Short mmCIF file of C-alpha atoms and ligand atoms in Angstrom, two decimals:
data_model
loop_
_atom_site.label_atom_id
_atom_site.label_comp_id
_atom_site.label_asym_id
_atom_site.label_seq_id
_atom_site.Cartn_x
_atom_site.Cartn_y
_atom_site.Cartn_z
CA MET A 196 9.77 -15.86 -20.36
CA ARG A 197 11.62 -12.20 -18.84
CA VAL A 198 9.17 -9.93 -17.16
CA ALA A 199 9.28 -6.49 -15.39
CA ILE A 200 7.17 -5.65 -12.71
CA ILE A 201 6.95 -1.80 -12.12
CA GLY A 202 5.82 -1.39 -8.44
CA THR A 203 6.18 -3.75 -4.98
CA GLY A 204 2.95 -3.36 -3.90
CA LEU A 205 0.07 -6.31 -3.52
CA ALA A 206 -0.71 -6.26 -6.96
CA GLY A 207 2.62 -6.38 -8.35
CA LEU A 208 3.96 -8.95 -5.58
CA ALA A 209 1.06 -11.39 -6.70
CA CYS A 210 1.81 -10.53 -10.54
CA ALA A 211 5.51 -11.55 -9.45
CA ARG A 212 4.41 -15.02 -8.01
CA HIS A 213 2.29 -15.98 -10.19
CA PHE A 214 4.58 -15.37 -13.06
CA ALA A 215 6.94 -17.01 -11.11
CA GLN A 216 4.84 -20.02 -10.61
CA HIS A 217 4.72 -19.90 -14.63
CA GLY A 218 8.29 -19.97 -15.33
CA GLY A 219 8.93 -16.29 -15.68
CA MET A 220 12.20 -14.73 -15.10
CA VAL A 221 10.80 -11.69 -12.73
CA THR A 222 12.68 -8.28 -12.09
CA LEU A 223 10.76 -6.44 -9.54
CA PHE A 224 11.13 -2.13 -10.07
CA ASP A 225 10.62 0.36 -6.94
CA LYS A 226 10.44 3.90 -6.57
CA SER A 227 11.13 3.32 -2.94
CA ARG A 228 14.01 1.78 -0.62
CA GLY A 229 11.15 -1.27 0.08
CA TYR A 230 9.07 -3.68 -1.07
CA GLY A 231 5.28 -3.30 -0.33
CA GLY A 232 4.20 0.20 -1.26
CA ARG A 233 1.52 1.19 1.08
CA MET A 234 1.62 -1.87 3.15
CA ALA A 235 3.78 0.20 4.80
CA THR A 236 6.00 0.42 7.95
CA ARG A 237 7.74 3.34 9.03
CA ARG A 238 10.62 3.21 11.72
CA GLY A 239 11.72 6.63 13.04
CA ASP A 240 12.91 8.31 16.16
CA GLY A 241 9.63 7.22 17.75
CA GLY A 242 9.94 3.44 17.03
CA VAL A 243 8.15 1.16 14.40
CA PHE A 244 4.54 2.09 13.02
CA ASP A 245 2.67 0.12 10.58
CA HIS A 246 1.31 3.47 8.97
CA GLY A 247 -0.26 2.67 5.56
CA LEU A 248 -2.60 -0.46 5.59
CA PRO A 249 -3.43 -1.19 9.36
CA GLY A 250 -4.13 -5.19 8.61
CA PHE A 251 -6.38 -7.53 5.72
CA ASP A 252 -9.85 -8.19 5.52
CA PRO A 253 -10.48 -11.66 6.83
CA LEU A 254 -12.53 -12.28 3.51
CA ALA A 255 -8.53 -11.14 1.77
CA SER A 256 -7.48 -14.40 3.83
CA GLU A 257 -9.59 -16.73 1.41
CA ILE A 258 -8.30 -15.44 -1.48
CA VAL A 259 -4.79 -14.85 -0.61
CA ASP A 260 -3.00 -17.75 0.06
CA VAL A 261 -0.04 -15.70 1.29
CA LEU A 262 -1.65 -14.26 4.66
CA ARG A 263 -3.28 -17.92 5.81
CA ASP A 264 -0.48 -18.58 8.32
CA LEU A 265 -0.38 -14.54 9.08
CA PRO A 266 -2.29 -14.11 13.09
CA GLU A 267 -5.42 -12.22 13.46
CA TRP A 268 -6.00 -9.33 15.66
CA GLY A 269 -8.64 -6.80 16.57
CA PRO A 270 -12.39 -6.74 17.07
CA ASP A 271 -12.79 -7.65 13.25
CA TRP A 272 -9.87 -10.70 13.30
CA ARG A 273 -8.03 -8.79 10.48
CA LYS A 274 -4.53 -10.41 9.66
CA VAL A 275 -1.74 -8.27 10.34
CA GLY A 276 1.94 -9.15 9.31
CA VAL A 277 5.01 -9.93 12.37
CA PRO A 278 6.78 -8.50 13.45
CA SER A 279 5.53 -5.52 11.31
CA MET A 280 3.17 -5.02 8.12
CA ASN A 281 5.59 -4.58 5.81
CA ALA A 282 7.04 -8.39 7.06
CA LEU A 283 5.61 -10.46 4.34
CA PRO A 284 6.16 -8.07 1.11
CA ARG A 285 9.86 -7.80 2.39
CA ALA A 286 9.88 -12.22 2.51
CA LEU A 287 7.99 -12.09 -0.66
CA GLY A 288 9.91 -9.35 -2.68
CA GLY A 289 12.98 -10.82 -1.60
CA GLU A 290 12.80 -13.99 -4.41
CA TYR A 291 12.80 -11.73 -7.52
CA ASP A 292 16.07 -10.19 -8.88
CA SER A 293 15.32 -6.47 -7.53
CA HIS A 294 16.04 -2.95 -8.35
CA LEU A 295 14.54 -0.29 -5.84
CA GLU A 296 14.80 3.39 -5.32
CA THR A 297 14.69 3.00 -9.15
CA ARG A 298 11.79 5.16 -10.47
CA ILE A 299 11.01 4.51 -14.17
CA ASN A 300 9.26 6.92 -16.22
CA SER A 301 8.87 5.34 -19.84
CA VAL A 302 7.82 1.65 -21.22
CA ALA A 303 8.72 1.51 -24.34
CA THR A 304 7.71 -1.46 -26.77
CA GLY A 305 9.50 -2.86 -29.76
CA ASP A 306 11.11 -6.40 -30.61
CA ALA A 307 11.61 -6.65 -27.14
CA LEU A 308 10.07 -4.11 -24.39
CA THR A 309 12.85 -1.55 -22.53
CA LEU A 310 12.00 0.63 -19.43
CA THR A 311 13.89 3.60 -18.53
CA ASP A 312 14.23 5.68 -15.07
CA ILE A 313 14.15 9.03 -14.49
CA SER A 314 18.16 8.73 -14.29
CA GLY A 315 17.87 7.89 -18.01
CA ASN A 316 18.96 4.18 -17.23
CA ARG A 317 17.70 1.11 -19.73
CA PHE A 318 16.53 -1.93 -19.00
CA GLU A 319 16.02 -3.62 -22.12
CA GLY A 320 15.10 -7.05 -23.23
CA PHE A 321 11.89 -8.17 -21.62
CA ASP A 322 8.99 -10.17 -23.20
CA ARG A 323 6.55 -8.98 -20.81
CA VAL A 324 5.80 -5.96 -18.69
CA ALA A 325 3.48 -5.19 -15.56
CA VAL A 326 2.94 -1.56 -14.14
CA ALA A 327 1.81 -2.32 -10.99
CA ILE A 328 1.56 1.09 -9.59
CA PRO A 329 -1.37 3.77 -8.33
CA ALA A 330 -3.64 5.02 -11.24
CA PRO A 331 -2.24 8.62 -11.08
CA GLN A 332 1.52 7.51 -11.96
CA ALA A 333 0.24 4.60 -14.20
CA ALA A 334 -1.88 7.04 -15.91
CA GLU A 335 1.12 9.10 -16.97
CA LEU A 336 3.24 6.01 -17.41
CA LEU A 337 1.05 4.56 -19.95
CA ALA A 338 -0.57 7.97 -21.61
CA ALA A 339 1.77 7.13 -24.69
CA HIS A 340 0.28 3.13 -25.10
CA GLY A 341 -3.32 3.77 -26.74
CA ALA A 342 -6.73 3.79 -25.49
CA ARG A 343 -6.66 0.26 -23.95
CA PHE A 344 -5.22 2.04 -20.47
CA GLU A 345 -7.53 5.54 -20.64
CA ALA A 346 -9.43 4.16 -17.93
CA VAL A 347 -6.63 4.43 -15.70
CA SER A 348 -6.99 8.06 -15.86
CA GLY A 349 -10.01 8.95 -14.35
CA VAL A 350 -9.64 6.95 -10.89
CA THR A 351 -9.63 9.16 -7.83
CA TYR A 352 -7.79 8.65 -4.60
CA ALA A 353 -9.12 9.15 -0.88
CA PRO A 354 -6.39 11.30 1.33
CA ASP A 355 -5.46 9.73 4.49
CA TRP A 356 -3.30 12.19 7.44
CA THR A 357 -1.96 9.25 9.89
CA LEU A 358 -0.48 10.41 12.80
CA MET A 359 2.53 8.17 14.56
CA LEU A 360 2.16 8.92 18.58
CA SER A 361 4.89 7.88 20.54
CA GLY A 362 6.05 9.02 24.70
CA VAL A 363 2.16 8.67 25.70
CA GLU A 364 1.89 8.46 29.25
CA GLY A 365 -1.17 7.40 31.28
CA LEU A 366 -3.15 3.95 31.67
CA PRO A 367 -3.88 2.84 28.04
CA PRO A 368 -7.83 2.25 27.26
CA ALA A 369 -9.43 -1.62 28.10
CA TRP A 370 -9.12 -1.25 24.18
CA ASP A 371 -6.33 -1.42 21.43
CA VAL A 372 -8.69 -0.67 18.68
CA CYS A 373 -11.02 2.23 18.48
CA THR A 374 -13.35 4.06 15.23
CA PRO A 375 -15.26 6.40 16.71
CA THR A 376 -18.40 7.95 14.28
CA SER A 377 -17.59 11.84 14.82
CA GLY A 378 -14.93 13.93 15.51
CA PRO A 379 -11.21 14.50 13.50
CA ILE A 380 -9.89 10.77 14.41
CA GLY A 381 -11.57 7.67 12.26
CA LEU A 382 -9.54 5.09 13.45
CA ALA A 383 -6.91 4.88 16.39
CA ILE A 384 -4.97 1.49 16.71
CA ARG A 385 -2.27 0.96 19.59
CA GLU A 386 0.68 -0.73 17.90
CA ALA A 387 1.23 -2.78 21.01
CA GLY A 388 -1.78 -4.50 21.03
CA LYS A 389 -1.07 -6.10 17.87
CA PRO A 390 0.57 -10.30 17.53
CA ASP A 391 4.20 -10.15 18.66
CA ARG A 392 4.71 -6.66 19.50
CA SER A 393 3.64 -6.46 23.57
CA ALA A 394 7.55 -6.10 24.31
CA ILE A 395 7.86 -2.28 22.23
CA PRO A 396 7.19 0.72 24.12
CA GLU A 397 3.36 2.65 23.59
CA ARG A 398 2.78 3.81 20.39
CA TRP A 399 -0.26 4.70 18.39
CA THR A 400 -1.02 5.32 15.14
CA VAL A 401 -4.02 7.27 14.32
CA HIS A 402 -6.15 7.42 11.39
CA ALA A 403 -8.07 10.89 10.43
CA ALA A 404 -11.66 10.52 9.83
CA ARG A 405 -11.60 10.67 5.71
CA GLN A 406 -13.99 13.69 5.82
CA TRP A 407 -11.48 15.23 7.91
CA SER A 408 -8.62 14.18 5.96
CA VAL A 409 -9.93 15.55 2.50
CA ASN A 410 -10.50 18.91 4.59
CA ASN A 411 -7.52 19.44 5.80
CA LEU A 412 -5.15 17.77 2.92
CA GLU A 413 -2.84 20.70 1.83
CA ARG A 414 -2.59 21.73 5.95
CA ASP A 415 1.01 21.87 7.79
CA ALA A 416 1.74 18.72 8.81
CA GLY A 417 2.71 20.11 12.27
CA ASP A 418 -0.58 21.63 12.89
CA VAL A 419 -2.76 18.13 11.76
CA ALA A 420 -0.24 16.33 14.28
CA ASP A 421 -1.51 18.60 16.98
CA ASP A 422 -5.08 18.52 16.19
CA LEU A 423 -4.92 14.53 15.85
CA CYS A 424 -3.11 14.10 19.09
CA SER A 425 -5.41 17.00 21.18
CA ALA A 426 -7.93 14.72 19.43
CA PHE A 427 -6.25 11.62 20.40
CA GLU A 428 -5.93 12.55 23.84
CA ALA A 429 -9.28 13.15 24.97
CA LEU A 430 -10.76 9.71 22.55
CA THR A 431 -7.78 7.99 25.23
CA GLY A 432 -7.67 10.04 28.59
CA LEU A 433 -3.52 9.53 27.70
CA THR A 434 -1.22 12.21 27.39
CA THR A 435 1.68 13.43 25.03
CA THR A 436 4.75 14.41 26.74
CA ASP A 437 7.21 15.65 23.90
CA SER A 438 5.81 17.67 20.65
CA THR A 439 8.95 15.30 18.40
CA ASN A 440 7.15 12.48 19.97
CA LYS A 441 4.19 13.15 16.67
CA VAL A 442 4.69 13.04 13.92
CA ALA A 443 1.96 13.35 11.00
CA HIS A 444 1.91 11.45 7.40
CA ARG A 445 -0.20 12.68 4.74
CA TRP A 446 -1.37 9.91 2.02
CA ARG A 447 -2.89 11.81 -1.05
CA PHE A 448 -3.42 8.20 -2.36
CA SER A 449 -4.59 5.88 0.27
CA GLN A 450 -7.63 4.22 -1.28
CA PRO A 451 -9.12 4.51 -4.43
CA GLU A 452 -13.07 5.77 -4.81
CA ASN A 453 -14.18 4.56 -8.34
CA PRO A 454 -11.98 1.75 -9.25
CA VAL A 455 -12.17 0.91 -13.27
CA LYS A 456 -14.96 -2.02 -13.58
CA ALA A 457 -11.41 -4.54 -15.17
CA PRO A 458 -9.64 -6.53 -12.88
CA PHE A 459 -7.07 -5.25 -15.67
CA LEU A 460 -5.99 -3.49 -18.02
CA LEU A 461 -4.26 -5.22 -21.00
CA SER A 462 -2.49 -4.17 -24.55
CA ALA A 463 -3.61 -5.78 -27.43
CA ASP A 464 -0.85 -8.02 -28.08
CA ARG A 465 -0.88 -8.65 -24.53
CA ARG A 466 2.84 -7.80 -23.93
CA LEU A 467 2.25 -4.99 -21.70
CA GLY A 468 -0.41 -4.97 -18.63
CA ALA A 469 -1.63 -2.76 -15.80
CA CYS A 470 -2.78 -3.46 -12.17
CA GLY A 471 -3.50 -2.53 -8.98
CA ASP A 472 -6.18 -1.93 -6.33
CA TRP A 473 -7.30 0.90 -8.90
CA CYS A 474 -9.21 -2.42 -10.72
CA GLY A 475 -12.12 -4.35 -9.58
CA SER A 476 -15.62 -5.89 -10.67
CA GLU A 477 -19.43 -3.85 -10.14
CA ARG A 478 -19.41 -4.62 -6.38
CA GLU A 479 -15.69 -4.74 -5.42
CA GLY A 480 -11.94 -3.10 -5.65
CA GLY A 481 -10.31 -0.02 -3.90
CA ASP A 482 -8.49 -2.41 -1.34
CA ALA A 483 -6.01 -4.95 -0.20
CA ARG A 484 -7.76 -8.03 -1.44
CA ALA A 485 -8.46 -6.39 -4.99
CA ALA A 486 -4.34 -5.37 -5.12
CA TRP A 487 -4.21 -9.01 -5.15
CA ILE A 488 -6.71 -10.68 -7.06
CA SER A 489 -5.63 -7.87 -9.90
CA GLY A 490 -1.78 -8.62 -10.26
CA ALA A 491 -2.58 -12.45 -10.03
CA ALA A 492 -5.39 -12.22 -12.55
CA LEU A 493 -3.06 -9.93 -14.84
CA ALA A 494 0.10 -13.01 -14.41
CA GLU A 495 -2.01 -15.35 -16.07
CA ALA A 496 -3.68 -13.30 -18.76
CA MET A 497 -0.16 -12.46 -19.95
CA CYS A 498 1.32 -15.67 -19.53
C1 LIG B 646 -3.19 4.67 5.43
C2 LIG B 646 -4.08 3.38 4.53
C3 LIG B 646 -5.10 2.88 4.98
C4 LIG B 646 -5.96 1.63 4.52
N1 LIG B 646 -6.74 1.09 4.64
C5 LIG B 646 -6.85 -0.18 4.07
C6 LIG B 646 -7.96 -0.71 4.85
O1 LIG B 646 -8.43 -0.66 6.29
N2 LIG B 646 -8.45 -2.18 4.12
C7 LIG B 646 -8.02 -1.94 2.75
O2 LIG B 646 -8.55 -3.33 2.08
N3 LIG B 646 -7.01 -1.62 2.26
C8 LIG B 646 -6.45 -0.68 2.70
N4 LIG B 646 -5.62 0.55 2.07
C9 LIG B 646 -5.50 -0.09 1.08
C10 LIG B 646 -4.42 -0.61 0.80
O3 LIG B 646 -3.50 -0.48 1.49
C11 LIG B 646 -4.02 -0.74 -1.33
O4 LIG B 646 -5.35 -0.65 -1.41
C12 LIG B 646 -2.99 -1.41 -1.12
O5 LIG B 646 -1.75 -2.04 -0.35
C13 LIG B 646 -2.68 -1.25 -2.49
O6 LIG B 646 -1.60 -2.04 -3.30
P1 LIG B 646 -1.22 -1.66 -4.74
O7 LIG B 646 0.09 -3.07 -4.89
O8 LIG B 646 -2.30 -1.69 -5.31
O9 LIG B 646 -0.42 -0.35 -4.79
P2 LIG B 646 0.92 0.33 -3.54
O10 LIG B 646 0.86 -0.40 -2.11
O11 LIG B 646 0.62 1.84 -3.91
O12 LIG B 646 2.02 -0.33 -4.25
C14 LIG B 646 2.39 0.55 -5.95
C15 LIG B 646 4.66 0.69 -5.41
O13 LIG B 646 4.46 1.25 -7.15
C16 LIG B 646 5.29 2.23 -6.79
N5 LIG B 646 5.37 3.26 -7.84
C17 LIG B 646 4.60 4.15 -7.73
N6 LIG B 646 5.16 4.68 -9.09
C18 LIG B 646 6.42 3.81 -9.68
C19 LIG B 646 7.63 4.30 -10.66
N7 LIG B 646 7.33 5.12 -11.50
N8 LIG B 646 8.61 3.41 -10.44
C20 LIG B 646 8.54 2.53 -9.77
N9 LIG B 646 7.68 2.29 -8.73
C21 LIG B 646 6.86 3.01 -8.70
C22 LIG B 646 5.50 2.35 -5.84
O14 LIG B 646 6.89 2.79 -4.58
C23 LIG B 646 4.92 1.25 -4.38
O15 LIG B 646 5.64 0.31 -3.89
C24 LIG B 646 -4.88 1.89 2.74
C25 LIG B 646 -4.07 2.41 2.58
C26 LIG B 646 -3.35 3.07 3.45
C27 LIG B 646 -2.23 3.69 3.19
#
């Protein structure tokens, strides 16, 4: 069975793994340069930052077998990738035939399924296609495929402004992770405090509080960086030396607010399906664990 998976985040990788374990020949597609989606690591002048998913909830490792060997970190014993968060998706994704930097913009169904990317390149001959991308993008891709995929268009996401800070001066605070309950900052993480990163220079990843991100979503990234940096200095007592050391990243789609109440969406002939963190149940969904569960469950249903 030839399987195409669009999206190499946790949902797509879980789906790939499950198909491969059942004899599927998997080909991955992603618009980005690397694997992992929001399980992201950014490398820039300021160094390396895990600027997306900061770590896995300990509950996730009960479900996601590939997390079990990862070290634990922080006050709530999250699992983290080493030497960076995207090391795990890189290792998992590297096992499959992959087309990176390839944005798929249509799926055609016929005797076999065909994908087309934004440059007009065609990828033909698939028996199954799994769409494992965030809901707003999935809604566009699946609009032509009928009522079974309609639910995806109702999912909305919370944004997250994330500040990457290097070149800080002063004595680091006694903590590596802080979750203030008021002010612009929702979560501050000392990157050097994570396992196997102690040799790296002092660096911080600072996530804005959810409502602050909503209120400031359309502002200039430089102004947001200044505001979050001032709040960081007040919180930690550290000072930043140079404005080039602070970079703000706007995540428009951080986590789903209203996941669909289904583990995945599937066409009647079971050849085209969709999964992601936007799938869930009455009580679950909208996080990294849900993404993995959804991807594996979709593959199971399509096999
Ligand atoms: C800042 C931040 C903080 C977070 N904190 C937490 C947390 O504390 N706990 C938690 O559980 N979760 C958290 N999350 C959410 C978690 O990271 C996601 O739920 C999970 O990683 C989603 O996985 P996914 O596979 O569903 O989607 P994604 O990781 O978004 O993967 C989708 C992939 O599809 C690709 N793609 C999209 N469109 C196309 C296309 N047309 N063609 C080809 N490729 C395409 C993208 O490039 C991407 O690689 C956080 C996320 C962010 C950004």
